[in-house]
């Protein structure tokens, strides 16, 4: 029988903010949401993708000459232009680029291969009471693979956590929960119409899944705070009130300040970023939003800080 394989975007070691202790993060590929502020657009598609880094390009034109679909074109004046909607994934350009300006985003791994990679960090897990956190993209896009990988970790007494958008069939989420110690779930906006506009999907199943998760596992609700889109005191307070009703397994809310660290990812994919005019929220604004939740009866933190 063929081993179960999953499409992985990347692995990050020595993380400190996505669960207890020192953690190794596994980023799955594929996501059902299209958040306007997404900082990792290369994790959205459920297949491997080629990206182009202009700063690493030697302007030799070898990639364009090898491309059978004209997804890559070249001129001495403007250099390489990429239109990856035309790419048929023959991957010829990857083999001829001398500067590694073209890179493949996404690799297939078996659960055992991934387990071997993350357990290189086992000593750090033991000393810090850390573990692994699976995010994305969206882990529930590949539920069988993630569930089996998490089971493998739990069988080895490794703490497991999952970051999810919550937009998925309950069965997909529930199967992974069987082997998950802690869940982080984003709630982008409480108003369903606004949520659709910001992410492309309804928040109804997300809210329902949050209720179900909180009945089974410790849950941390996260709110990405994006100025002008979801940073009203009314929305943050409404989210806190919703979270407060989830019961004793709700550990806290974390406010995640918007940032622009993903702009280069859009450039490398040849995509336009829609929020170029939006600036990160100030510390004062984040503290105001945190204080707006006081009285809701739950702990609220600004990510990367204390209480």
PDB file of C-alpha atoms in Angstrom:
ATOM      1  CA  UNK A   1       0.000   0.000   0.000  1.00  0.00           C
ATOM      2  CA  UNK A   2       1.239   3.467  -0.886  1.00  0.00           C
ATOM      3  CA  UNK A   3       2.320   5.536   2.154  1.00  0.00           C
ATOM      4  CA  UNK A   4       0.086   8.471   3.042  1.00  0.00           C
ATOM      5  CA  UNK A   5       1.650  11.676   1.728  1.00  0.00           C
ATOM      6  CA  UNK A   6       0.947  15.354   2.334  1.00  0.00           C
ATOM      7  CA  UNK A   7       1.921  18.561   0.569  1.00  0.00           C
ATOM      8  CA  UNK A   8       4.081  20.644   2.906  1.00  0.00           C
ATOM      9  CA  UNK A   9       4.937  24.291   2.336  1.00  0.00           C
ATOM     10  CA  UNK A  10       7.662  24.509   4.948  1.00  0.00           C
ATOM     11  CA  UNK A  11       8.994  23.685   8.403  1.00  0.00           C
ATOM     12  CA  UNK A  12      10.077  26.322  10.933  1.00  0.00           C
ATOM     13  CA  UNK A  13      12.107  25.405  13.997  1.00  0.00           C
ATOM     14  CA  UNK A  14      12.524  27.072  17.409  1.00  0.00           C
ATOM     15  CA  UNK A  15       9.168  28.894  17.385  1.00  0.00           C
ATOM     16  CA  UNK A  16       7.951  30.337  20.689  1.00  0.00           C
ATOM     17  CA  UNK A  17       4.467  31.777  20.112  1.00  0.00           C
ATOM     18  CA  UNK A  18       2.337  28.925  18.760  1.00  0.00           C
ATOM     19  CA  UNK A  19       1.981  26.698  21.793  1.00  0.00           C
ATOM     20  CA  UNK A  20       3.958  25.942  24.958  1.00  0.00           C
ATOM     21  CA  UNK A  21       7.744  25.649  24.976  1.00  0.00           C
ATOM     22  CA  UNK A  22      10.023  25.485  21.946  1.00  0.00           C
ATOM     23  CA  UNK A  23       8.078  24.293  18.928  1.00  0.00           C
ATOM     24  CA  UNK A  24       8.570  23.096  15.399  1.00  0.00           C
ATOM     25  CA  UNK A  25       5.944  24.485  13.026  1.00  0.00           C
ATOM     26  CA  UNK A  26       4.715  22.504  10.032  1.00  0.00           C
ATOM     27  CA  UNK A  27       2.991  24.568   7.330  1.00  0.00           C
ATOM     28  CA  UNK A  28       0.581  22.637   5.125  1.00  0.00           C
ATOM     29  CA  UNK A  29      -0.310  23.817   1.631  1.00  0.00           C
ATOM     30  CA  UNK A  30      -3.852  24.683   0.605  1.00  0.00           C
ATOM     31  CA  UNK A  31      -6.405  27.032   2.191  1.00  0.00           C
ATOM     32  CA  UNK A  32     -10.127  27.639   1.481  1.00  0.00           C
ATOM     33  CA  UNK A  33      -9.951  31.314   2.517  1.00  0.00           C
ATOM     34  CA  UNK A  34      -8.624  34.252   0.532  1.00  0.00           C
ATOM     35  CA  UNK A  35      -8.029  36.809   3.268  1.00  0.00           C
ATOM     36  CA  UNK A  36      -7.197  40.219   1.835  1.00  0.00           C
ATOM     37  CA  UNK A  37      -4.260  40.579   4.251  1.00  0.00           C
ATOM     38  CA  UNK A  38      -2.834  37.053   3.856  1.00  0.00           C
ATOM     39  CA  UNK A  39       0.939  37.216   4.356  1.00  0.00           C
ATOM     40  CA  UNK A  40       1.552  33.734   2.913  1.00  0.00           C
ATOM     41  CA  UNK A  41      -0.242  33.577  -0.454  1.00  0.00           C
ATOM     42  CA  UNK A  42       2.110  30.784  -1.496  1.00  0.00           C
ATOM     43  CA  UNK A  43       0.305  28.493   0.968  1.00  0.00           C
ATOM     44  CA  UNK A  44      -3.161  29.059  -0.526  1.00  0.00           C
ATOM     45  CA  UNK A  45      -3.139  26.732  -3.530  1.00  0.00           C
ATOM     46  CA  UNK A  46      -3.304  22.962  -2.857  1.00  0.00           C
ATOM     47  CA  UNK A  47      -0.506  22.205  -5.298  1.00  0.00           C
ATOM     48  CA  UNK A  48       3.183  23.039  -5.658  1.00  0.00           C
ATOM     49  CA  UNK A  49       3.971  26.416  -7.258  1.00  0.00           C
ATOM     50  CA  UNK A  50       6.957  28.114  -8.830  1.00  0.00           C
ATOM     51  CA  UNK A  51       7.961  31.556  -7.556  1.00  0.00           C
ATOM     52  CA  UNK A  52      10.290  34.125  -9.103  1.00  0.00           C
ATOM     53  CA  UNK A  53      12.661  36.282  -7.029  1.00  0.00           C
ATOM     54  CA  UNK A  54      13.612  39.347  -9.083  1.00  0.00           C
ATOM     55  CA  UNK A  55      16.520  40.237  -6.777  1.00  0.00           C
ATOM     56  CA  UNK A  56      18.221  36.879  -7.411  1.00  0.00           C
ATOM     57  CA  UNK A  57      17.718  36.944 -11.194  1.00  0.00           C
ATOM     58  CA  UNK A  58      20.895  37.172 -13.321  1.00  0.00           C
ATOM     59  CA  UNK A  59      18.888  38.241 -16.378  1.00  0.00           C
ATOM     60  CA  UNK A  60      20.375  35.518 -18.559  1.00  0.00           C
ATOM     61  CA  UNK A  61      17.033  34.560 -20.123  1.00  0.00           C
ATOM     62  CA  UNK A  62      17.660  30.821 -19.786  1.00  0.00           C
ATOM     63  CA  UNK A  63      14.356  30.252 -17.987  1.00  0.00           C
ATOM     64  CA  UNK A  64      12.291  31.982 -20.682  1.00  0.00           C
ATOM     65  CA  UNK A  65      14.082  30.060 -23.417  1.00  0.00           C
ATOM     66  CA  UNK A  66      13.189  26.784 -21.686  1.00  0.00           C
ATOM     67  CA  UNK A  67       9.517  27.650 -21.053  1.00  0.00           C
ATOM     68  CA  UNK A  68       7.113  25.969 -23.524  1.00  0.00           C
ATOM     69  CA  UNK A  69       4.040  28.006 -22.499  1.00  0.00           C
ATOM     70  CA  UNK A  70       5.516  31.532 -22.315  1.00  0.00           C
ATOM     71  CA  UNK A  71       4.724  31.753 -18.629  1.00  0.00           C
ATOM     72  CA  UNK A  72       8.215  33.284 -18.497  1.00  0.00           C
ATOM     73  CA  UNK A  73       9.303  35.864 -21.056  1.00  0.00           C
ATOM     74  CA  UNK A  74      12.527  37.832 -21.283  1.00  0.00           C
ATOM     75  CA  UNK A  75      13.813  41.072 -22.751  1.00  0.00           C
ATOM     76  CA  UNK A  76      17.218  42.713 -22.173  1.00  0.00           C
ATOM     77  CA  UNK A  77      15.507  45.909 -20.986  1.00  0.00           C
ATOM     78  CA  UNK A  78      12.917  44.601 -18.514  1.00  0.00           C
ATOM     79  CA  UNK A  79      14.409  41.216 -17.672  1.00  0.00           C
ATOM     80  CA  UNK A  80      12.110  38.301 -16.871  1.00  0.00           C
ATOM     81  CA  UNK A  81       8.350  38.665 -16.673  1.00  0.00           C
ATOM     82  CA  UNK A  82       6.327  35.901 -15.078  1.00  0.00           C
ATOM     83  CA  UNK A  83       2.686  34.948 -15.622  1.00  0.00           C
ATOM     84  CA  UNK A  84       2.262  31.764 -13.622  1.00  0.00           C
ATOM     85  CA  UNK A  85      -1.352  31.350 -14.752  1.00  0.00           C
ATOM     86  CA  UNK A  86       0.208  29.976 -17.963  1.00  0.00           C
ATOM     87  CA  UNK A  87       2.574  27.581 -16.161  1.00  0.00           C
ATOM     88  CA  UNK A  88       2.038  23.868 -16.890  1.00  0.00           C
ATOM     89  CA  UNK A  89       4.534  22.799 -14.192  1.00  0.00           C
ATOM     90  CA  UNK A  90       7.035  21.147 -16.506  1.00  0.00           C
ATOM     91  CA  UNK A  91       9.688  22.557 -14.127  1.00  0.00           C
ATOM     92  CA  UNK A  92      12.269  23.002 -16.881  1.00  0.00           C
ATOM     93  CA  UNK A  93      12.994  26.547 -15.710  1.00  0.00           C
ATOM     94  CA  UNK A  94      14.013  25.282 -12.270  1.00  0.00           C
ATOM     95  CA  UNK A  95      16.816  23.193 -13.717  1.00  0.00           C
ATOM     96  CA  UNK A  96      18.333  25.923 -15.915  1.00  0.00           C
ATOM     97  CA  UNK A  97      18.229  28.949 -13.558  1.00  0.00           C
ATOM     98  CA  UNK A  98      21.817  29.650 -12.384  1.00  0.00           C
ATOM     99  CA  UNK A  99      20.822  32.028  -9.575  1.00  0.00           C
ATOM    100  CA  UNK A 100      18.003  30.048  -7.929  1.00  0.00           C
ATOM    101  CA  UNK A 101      15.665  32.925  -8.706  1.00  0.00           C
ATOM    102  CA  UNK A 102      12.993  30.345  -9.523  1.00  0.00           C
ATOM    103  CA  UNK A 103      11.990  28.076  -6.668  1.00  0.00           C
ATOM    104  CA  UNK A 104       9.395  25.387  -6.107  1.00  0.00           C
ATOM    105  CA  UNK A 105       7.009  26.040  -3.222  1.00  0.00           C
ATOM    106  CA  UNK A 106       5.624  22.788  -1.842  1.00  0.00           C
ATOM    107  CA  UNK A 107       6.975  19.265  -1.431  1.00  0.00           C
ATOM    108  CA  UNK A 108       5.317  15.921  -0.883  1.00  0.00           C
ATOM    109  CA  UNK A 109       6.304  14.008   2.242  1.00  0.00           C
ATOM    110  CA  UNK A 110       5.065  10.802   3.811  1.00  0.00           C
ATOM    111  CA  UNK A 111       3.919  10.956   7.425  1.00  0.00           C
ATOM    112  CA  UNK A 112       7.015   8.985   8.405  1.00  0.00           C
ATOM    113  CA  UNK A 113       9.359  11.333   6.518  1.00  0.00           C
ATOM    114  CA  UNK A 114       7.768  14.356   8.187  1.00  0.00           C
ATOM    115  CA  UNK A 115       7.911  12.683  11.585  1.00  0.00           C
ATOM    116  CA  UNK A 116      11.634  12.025  11.138  1.00  0.00           C
ATOM    117  CA  UNK A 117      12.203  15.669  10.219  1.00  0.00           C
ATOM    118  CA  UNK A 118      10.410  17.136  13.230  1.00  0.00           C
ATOM    119  CA  UNK A 119      11.827  14.677  15.766  1.00  0.00           C
ATOM    120  CA  UNK A 120      15.293  16.035  15.076  1.00  0.00           C
ATOM    121  CA  UNK A 121      14.132  18.653  17.594  1.00  0.00           C
ATOM    122  CA  UNK A 122      12.987  16.173  20.256  1.00  0.00           C
ATOM    123  CA  UNK A 123      15.652  17.251  22.751  1.00  0.00           C
ATOM    124  CA  UNK A 124      14.321  20.829  22.654  1.00  0.00           C
ATOM    125  CA  UNK A 125      10.757  19.588  23.075  1.00  0.00           C
ATOM    126  CA  UNK A 126      11.693  17.614  26.194  1.00  0.00           C
ATOM    127  CA  UNK A 127      13.699  20.395  27.834  1.00  0.00           C
ATOM    128  CA  UNK A 128      11.148  23.144  27.198  1.00  0.00           C
ATOM    129  CA  UNK A 129       7.923  21.094  27.331  1.00  0.00           C
ATOM    130  CA  UNK A 130       7.384  22.091  23.717  1.00  0.00           C
ATOM    131  CA  UNK A 131       6.205  20.156  20.691  1.00  0.00           C
ATOM    132  CA  UNK A 132       4.895  20.529  17.165  1.00  0.00           C
ATOM    133  CA  UNK A 133       2.269  22.878  15.747  1.00  0.00           C
ATOM    134  CA  UNK A 134       0.630  22.224  12.383  1.00  0.00           C
ATOM    135  CA  UNK A 135      -0.672  25.256  10.503  1.00  0.00           C
ATOM    136  CA  UNK A 136      -0.728  26.424   6.924  1.00  0.00           C
ATOM    137  CA  UNK A 137      -2.365  27.141   4.751  1.00  0.00           C
ATOM    138  CA  UNK A 138      -5.025  25.079   6.439  1.00  0.00           C
ATOM    139  CA  UNK A 139      -4.387  21.673   8.074  1.00  0.00           C
ATOM    140  CA  UNK A 140      -7.956  20.469   7.494  1.00  0.00           C
ATOM    141  CA  UNK A 141      -7.369  20.695   3.732  1.00  0.00           C
ATOM    142  CA  UNK A 142      -5.357  17.468   4.168  1.00  0.00           C
ATOM    143  CA  UNK A 143      -7.157  15.883   7.134  1.00  0.00           C
ATOM    144  CA  UNK A 144      -6.096  12.238   6.757  1.00  0.00           C
ATOM    145  CA  UNK A 145      -2.425  13.127   6.468  1.00  0.00           C
ATOM    146  CA  UNK A 146      -2.459  15.603   9.357  1.00  0.00           C
ATOM    147  CA  UNK A 147      -4.445  13.265  11.606  1.00  0.00           C
ATOM    148  CA  UNK A 148      -2.029  10.395  10.995  1.00  0.00           C
ATOM    149  CA  UNK A 149       1.015  12.633  11.508  1.00  0.00           C
ATOM    150  CA  UNK A 150      -0.397  13.999  14.773  1.00  0.00           C
ATOM    151  CA  UNK A 151      -1.188  10.459  15.934  1.00  0.00           C
ATOM    152  CA  UNK A 152       2.421   9.502  15.253  1.00  0.00           C
ATOM    153  CA  UNK A 153       3.594  12.447  17.372  1.00  0.00           C
ATOM    154  CA  UNK A 154       1.207  11.680  20.239  1.00  0.00           C
ATOM    155  CA  UNK A 155       2.342   8.052  20.258  1.00  0.00           C
ATOM    156  CA  UNK A 156       5.838   9.434  20.931  1.00  0.00           C
ATOM    157  CA  UNK A 157       4.585  11.722  23.742  1.00  0.00           C
ATOM    158  CA  UNK A 158       5.120  14.907  21.723  1.00  0.00           C
ATOM    159  CA  UNK A 159       2.759  17.800  22.524  1.00  0.00           C
ATOM    160  CA  UNK A 160       0.643  18.697  19.491  1.00  0.00           C
ATOM    161  CA  UNK A 161      -1.144  21.899  18.504  1.00  0.00           C
ATOM    162  CA  UNK A 162      -3.051  22.998  15.426  1.00  0.00           C
ATOM    163  CA  UNK A 163      -3.695  26.407  13.874  1.00  0.00           C
ATOM    164  CA  UNK A 164      -6.920  26.441  11.861  1.00  0.00           C
ATOM    165  CA  UNK A 165      -9.261  28.898  10.181  1.00  0.00           C
ATOM    166  CA  UNK A 166     -12.121  26.595  11.212  1.00  0.00           C
ATOM    167  CA  UNK A 167     -13.743  26.620   7.769  1.00  0.00           C
ATOM    168  CA  UNK A 168     -14.121  22.918   7.040  1.00  0.00           C
ATOM    169  CA  UNK A 169     -16.452  19.966   7.524  1.00  0.00           C
ATOM    170  CA  UNK A 170     -16.624  19.085  11.212  1.00  0.00           C
ATOM    171  CA  UNK A 171     -15.545  15.511  10.460  1.00  0.00           C
ATOM    172  CA  UNK A 172     -12.217  16.735   9.033  1.00  0.00           C
ATOM    173  CA  UNK A 173     -11.527  18.817  12.125  1.00  0.00           C
ATOM    174  CA  UNK A 174     -12.747  16.199  14.576  1.00  0.00           C
ATOM    175  CA  UNK A 175     -10.474  13.492  13.171  1.00  0.00           C
ATOM    176  CA  UNK A 176      -7.439  15.714  13.756  1.00  0.00           C
ATOM    177  CA  UNK A 177      -8.644  16.724  17.236  1.00  0.00           C
ATOM    178  CA  UNK A 178      -8.332  13.122  18.378  1.00  0.00           C
ATOM    179  CA  UNK A 179      -4.553  13.609  18.354  1.00  0.00           C
ATOM    180  CA  UNK A 180      -4.346  17.332  19.206  1.00  0.00           C
ATOM    181  CA  UNK A 181      -3.614  18.880  22.606  1.00  0.00           C
ATOM    182  CA  UNK A 182      -4.303  22.565  21.864  1.00  0.00           C
ATOM    183  CA  UNK A 183      -6.160  24.387  19.083  1.00  0.00           C
ATOM    184  CA  UNK A 184      -5.624  27.928  17.795  1.00  0.00           C
ATOM    185  CA  UNK A 185      -8.566  29.191  15.728  1.00  0.00           C
ATOM    186  CA  UNK A 186      -8.860  32.482  13.875  1.00  0.00           C
ATOM    187  CA  UNK A 187     -12.066  34.486  13.898  1.00  0.00           C
ATOM    188  CA  UNK A 188     -11.559  37.227  11.329  1.00  0.00           C
ATOM    189  CA  UNK A 189     -14.866  39.077  11.788  1.00  0.00           C
ATOM    190  CA  UNK A 190     -18.127  38.426  13.628  1.00  0.00           C
ATOM    191  CA  UNK A 191     -20.368  39.950  10.938  1.00  0.00           C
ATOM    192  CA  UNK A 192     -21.023  37.281   8.298  1.00  0.00           C
ATOM    193  CA  UNK A 193     -21.393  39.720   5.399  1.00  0.00           C
ATOM    194  CA  UNK A 194     -18.147  41.478   6.262  1.00  0.00           C
ATOM    195  CA  UNK A 195     -16.414  38.124   6.788  1.00  0.00           C
ATOM    196  CA  UNK A 196     -17.418  37.071   3.268  1.00  0.00           C
ATOM    197  CA  UNK A 197     -16.026  40.292   1.834  1.00  0.00           C
ATOM    198  CA  UNK A 198     -12.724  39.987   3.702  1.00  0.00           C
ATOM    199  CA  UNK A 199     -12.104  36.255   3.263  1.00  0.00           C
ATOM    200  CA  UNK A 200     -14.387  34.985   0.513  1.00  0.00           C
ATOM    201  CA  UNK A 201     -16.334  32.629   2.813  1.00  0.00           C
ATOM    202  CA  UNK A 202     -19.064  32.699   5.459  1.00  0.00           C
ATOM    203  CA  UNK A 203     -18.171  32.573   9.154  1.00  0.00           C
ATOM    204  CA  UNK A 204     -21.169  30.446  10.156  1.00  0.00           C
ATOM    205  CA  UNK A 205     -19.421  27.072  10.076  1.00  0.00           C
ATOM    206  CA  UNK A 206     -16.350  28.664  11.691  1.00  0.00           C
ATOM    207  CA  UNK A 207     -18.385  29.793  14.681  1.00  0.00           C
ATOM    208  CA  UNK A 208     -20.121  26.431  14.936  1.00  0.00           C
ATOM    209  CA  UNK A 209     -16.826  24.565  14.732  1.00  0.00           C
ATOM    210  CA  UNK A 210     -15.373  26.824  17.433  1.00  0.00           C
ATOM    211  CA  UNK A 211     -18.227  25.792  19.734  1.00  0.00           C
ATOM    212  CA  UNK A 212     -17.596  22.114  19.021  1.00  0.00           C
ATOM    213  CA  UNK A 213     -13.821  22.373  19.416  1.00  0.00           C
ATOM    214  CA  UNK A 214     -14.229  24.087  22.790  1.00  0.00           C
ATOM    215  CA  UNK A 215     -16.251  21.117  24.029  1.00  0.00           C
ATOM    216  CA  UNK A 216     -13.340  18.779  23.353  1.00  0.00           C
ATOM    217  CA  UNK A 217      -9.993  20.595  23.539  1.00  0.00           C
ATOM    218  CA  UNK A 218      -8.301  23.699  24.999  1.00  0.00           C
ATOM    219  CA  UNK A 219      -8.906  26.526  22.527  1.00  0.00           C
ATOM    220  CA  UNK A 220      -7.195  29.855  21.879  1.00  0.00           C
ATOM    221  CA  UNK A 221      -9.117  32.269  19.652  1.00  0.00           C
ATOM    222  CA  UNK A 222      -7.033  34.609  17.521  1.00  0.00           C
ATOM    223  CA  UNK A 223      -8.122  37.857  15.901  1.00  0.00           C
ATOM    224  CA  UNK A 224      -5.884  39.280  13.152  1.00  0.00           C
ATOM    225  CA  UNK A 225      -6.238  43.035  13.640  1.00  0.00           C
ATOM    226  CA  UNK A 226      -6.256  44.833  10.268  1.00  0.00           C
ATOM    227  CA  UNK A 227      -6.800  48.616  10.378  1.00  0.00           C
ATOM    228  CA  UNK A 228      -9.914  49.722   8.560  1.00  0.00           C
ATOM    229  CA  UNK A 229     -11.160  46.175   8.002  1.00  0.00           C
ATOM    230  CA  UNK A 230     -11.867  44.491  11.336  1.00  0.00           C
ATOM    231  CA  UNK A 231     -10.238  46.681  13.992  1.00  0.00           C
ATOM    232  CA  UNK A 232     -13.347  48.353  15.376  1.00  0.00           C
ATOM    233  CA  UNK A 233     -13.859  48.112  19.115  1.00  0.00           C
ATOM    234  CA  UNK A 234     -17.350  46.814  18.363  1.00  0.00           C
ATOM    235  CA  UNK A 235     -16.051  43.832  16.373  1.00  0.00           C
ATOM    236  CA  UNK A 236     -13.310  42.934  18.849  1.00  0.00           C
ATOM    237  CA  UNK A 237     -15.751  43.177  21.751  1.00  0.00           C
ATOM    238  CA  UNK A 238     -18.318  41.048  19.892  1.00  0.00           C
ATOM    239  CA  UNK A 239     -15.663  38.402  19.256  1.00  0.00           C
ATOM    240  CA  UNK A 240     -14.671  38.421  22.927  1.00  0.00           C
ATOM    241  CA  UNK A 241     -18.301  38.001  23.995  1.00  0.00           C
ATOM    242  CA  UNK A 242     -18.705  35.085  21.592  1.00  0.00           C
ATOM    243  CA  UNK A 243     -15.510  33.467  22.886  1.00  0.00           C
ATOM    244  CA  UNK A 244     -16.584  33.948  26.501  1.00  0.00           C
ATOM    245  CA  UNK A 245     -19.575  31.683  25.823  1.00  0.00           C
ATOM    246  CA  UNK A 246     -17.378  28.794  24.662  1.00  0.00           C
ATOM    247  CA  UNK A 247     -16.826  27.499  28.180  1.00  0.00           C
ATOM    248  CA  UNK A 248     -13.934  26.523  30.396  1.00  0.00           C
ATOM    249  CA  UNK A 249     -11.768  25.165  27.551  1.00  0.00           C
ATOM    250  CA  UNK A 250     -11.418  28.680  26.115  1.00  0.00           C
ATOM    251  CA  UNK A 251      -7.943  29.639  27.339  1.00  0.00           C
ATOM    252  CA  UNK A 252      -7.714  33.189  25.980  1.00  0.00           C
ATOM    253  CA  UNK A 253      -7.988  35.495  22.987  1.00  0.00           C
ATOM    254  CA  UNK A 254      -4.882  36.694  21.156  1.00  0.00           C
ATOM    255  CA  UNK A 255      -4.895  39.895  19.105  1.00  0.00           C
ATOM    256  CA  UNK A 256      -2.482  39.612  16.164  1.00  0.00           C
ATOM    257  CA  UNK A 257      -1.346  42.994  14.780  1.00  0.00           C
ATOM    258  CA  UNK A 258      -1.399  43.263  10.992  1.00  0.00           C
ATOM    259  CA  UNK A 259       2.028  43.457   9.323  1.00  0.00           C
ATOM    260  CA  UNK A 260       3.469  43.846   5.830  1.00  0.00           C
ATOM    261  CA  UNK A 261       6.087  41.104   5.983  1.00  0.00           C
ATOM    262  CA  UNK A 262       4.394  39.150   3.190  1.00  0.00           C
ATOM    263  CA  UNK A 263       4.618  41.761   0.427  1.00  0.00           C
ATOM    264  CA  UNK A 264       7.593  40.028  -1.178  1.00  0.00           C
ATOM    265  CA  UNK A 265       5.626  36.788  -1.359  1.00  0.00           C
ATOM    266  CA  UNK A 266       3.087  38.432  -3.661  1.00  0.00           C
ATOM    267  CA  UNK A 267       5.842  39.808  -5.872  1.00  0.00           C
ATOM    268  CA  UNK A 268       7.447  36.379  -6.190  1.00  0.00           C
ATOM    269  CA  UNK A 269       4.100  34.877  -7.237  1.00  0.00           C
ATOM    270  CA  UNK A 270       3.395  37.691  -9.690  1.00  0.00           C
ATOM    271  CA  UNK A 271       0.295  38.708  -7.730  1.00  0.00           C
ATOM    272  CA  UNK A 272      -0.983  42.128  -6.712  1.00  0.00           C
ATOM    273  CA  UNK A 273      -1.353  42.903  -3.006  1.00  0.00           C
ATOM    274  CA  UNK A 274      -4.588  44.776  -2.307  1.00  0.00           C
ATOM    275  CA  UNK A 275      -3.693  46.420   1.008  1.00  0.00           C
ATOM    276  CA  UNK A 276      -0.563  48.379   0.099  1.00  0.00           C
ATOM    277  CA  UNK A 277      -1.995  51.522   1.716  1.00  0.00           C
ATOM    278  CA  UNK A 278      -2.820  49.855   5.048  1.00  0.00           C
ATOM    279  CA  UNK A 279      -0.294  50.448   7.833  1.00  0.00           C
ATOM    280  CA  UNK A 280       0.231  48.222  10.898  1.00  0.00           C
ATOM    281  CA  UNK A 281      -1.728  49.278  14.002  1.00  0.00           C
ATOM    282  CA  UNK A 282       0.129  51.224  16.668  1.00  0.00           C
ATOM    283  CA  UNK A 283       0.871  49.792  20.096  1.00  0.00           C
ATOM    284  CA  UNK A 284      -1.595  52.301  21.514  1.00  0.00           C
ATOM    285  CA  UNK A 285      -4.339  51.085  19.186  1.00  0.00           C
ATOM    286  CA  UNK A 286      -3.712  47.454  20.097  1.00  0.00           C
ATOM    287  CA  UNK A 287      -3.854  48.281  23.800  1.00  0.00           C
ATOM    288  CA  UNK A 288      -7.112  50.180  23.276  1.00  0.00           C
ATOM    289  CA  UNK A 289      -8.643  47.140  21.582  1.00  0.00           C
ATOM    290  CA  UNK A 290      -7.405  44.870  24.344  1.00  0.00           C
ATOM    291  CA  UNK A 291      -8.880  47.109  27.015  1.00  0.00           C
ATOM    292  CA  UNK A 292     -12.187  47.209  25.098  1.00  0.00           C
ATOM    293  CA  UNK A 293     -12.645  43.534  25.980  1.00  0.00           C
ATOM    294  CA  UNK A 294     -12.345  44.081  29.722  1.00  0.00           C
ATOM    295  CA  UNK A 295     -15.461  42.921  31.465  1.00  0.00           C
ATOM    296  CA  UNK A 296     -16.015  40.014  29.070  1.00  0.00           C
ATOM    297  CA  UNK A 297     -14.603  37.627  31.644  1.00  0.00           C
ATOM    298  CA  UNK A 298     -11.776  36.174  29.564  1.00  0.00           C
ATOM    299  CA  UNK A 299      -8.057  36.776  29.184  1.00  0.00           C
ATOM    300  CA  UNK A 300      -7.033  38.825  26.138  1.00  0.00           C
ATOM    301  CA  UNK A 301      -3.430  39.281  25.024  1.00  0.00           C
ATOM    302  CA  UNK A 302      -1.725  41.208  22.284  1.00  0.00           C
ATOM    303  CA  UNK A 303       0.416  38.643  20.460  1.00  0.00           C
ATOM    304  CA  UNK A 304       4.100  38.798  21.363  1.00  0.00           C
ATOM    305  CA  UNK A 305       3.454  40.583  24.667  1.00  0.00           C
ATOM    306  CA  UNK A 306       2.287  39.771  28.142  1.00  0.00           C
ATOM    307  CA  UNK A 307      -1.218  40.344  29.421  1.00  0.00           C
TER     308      UNK A 307
END
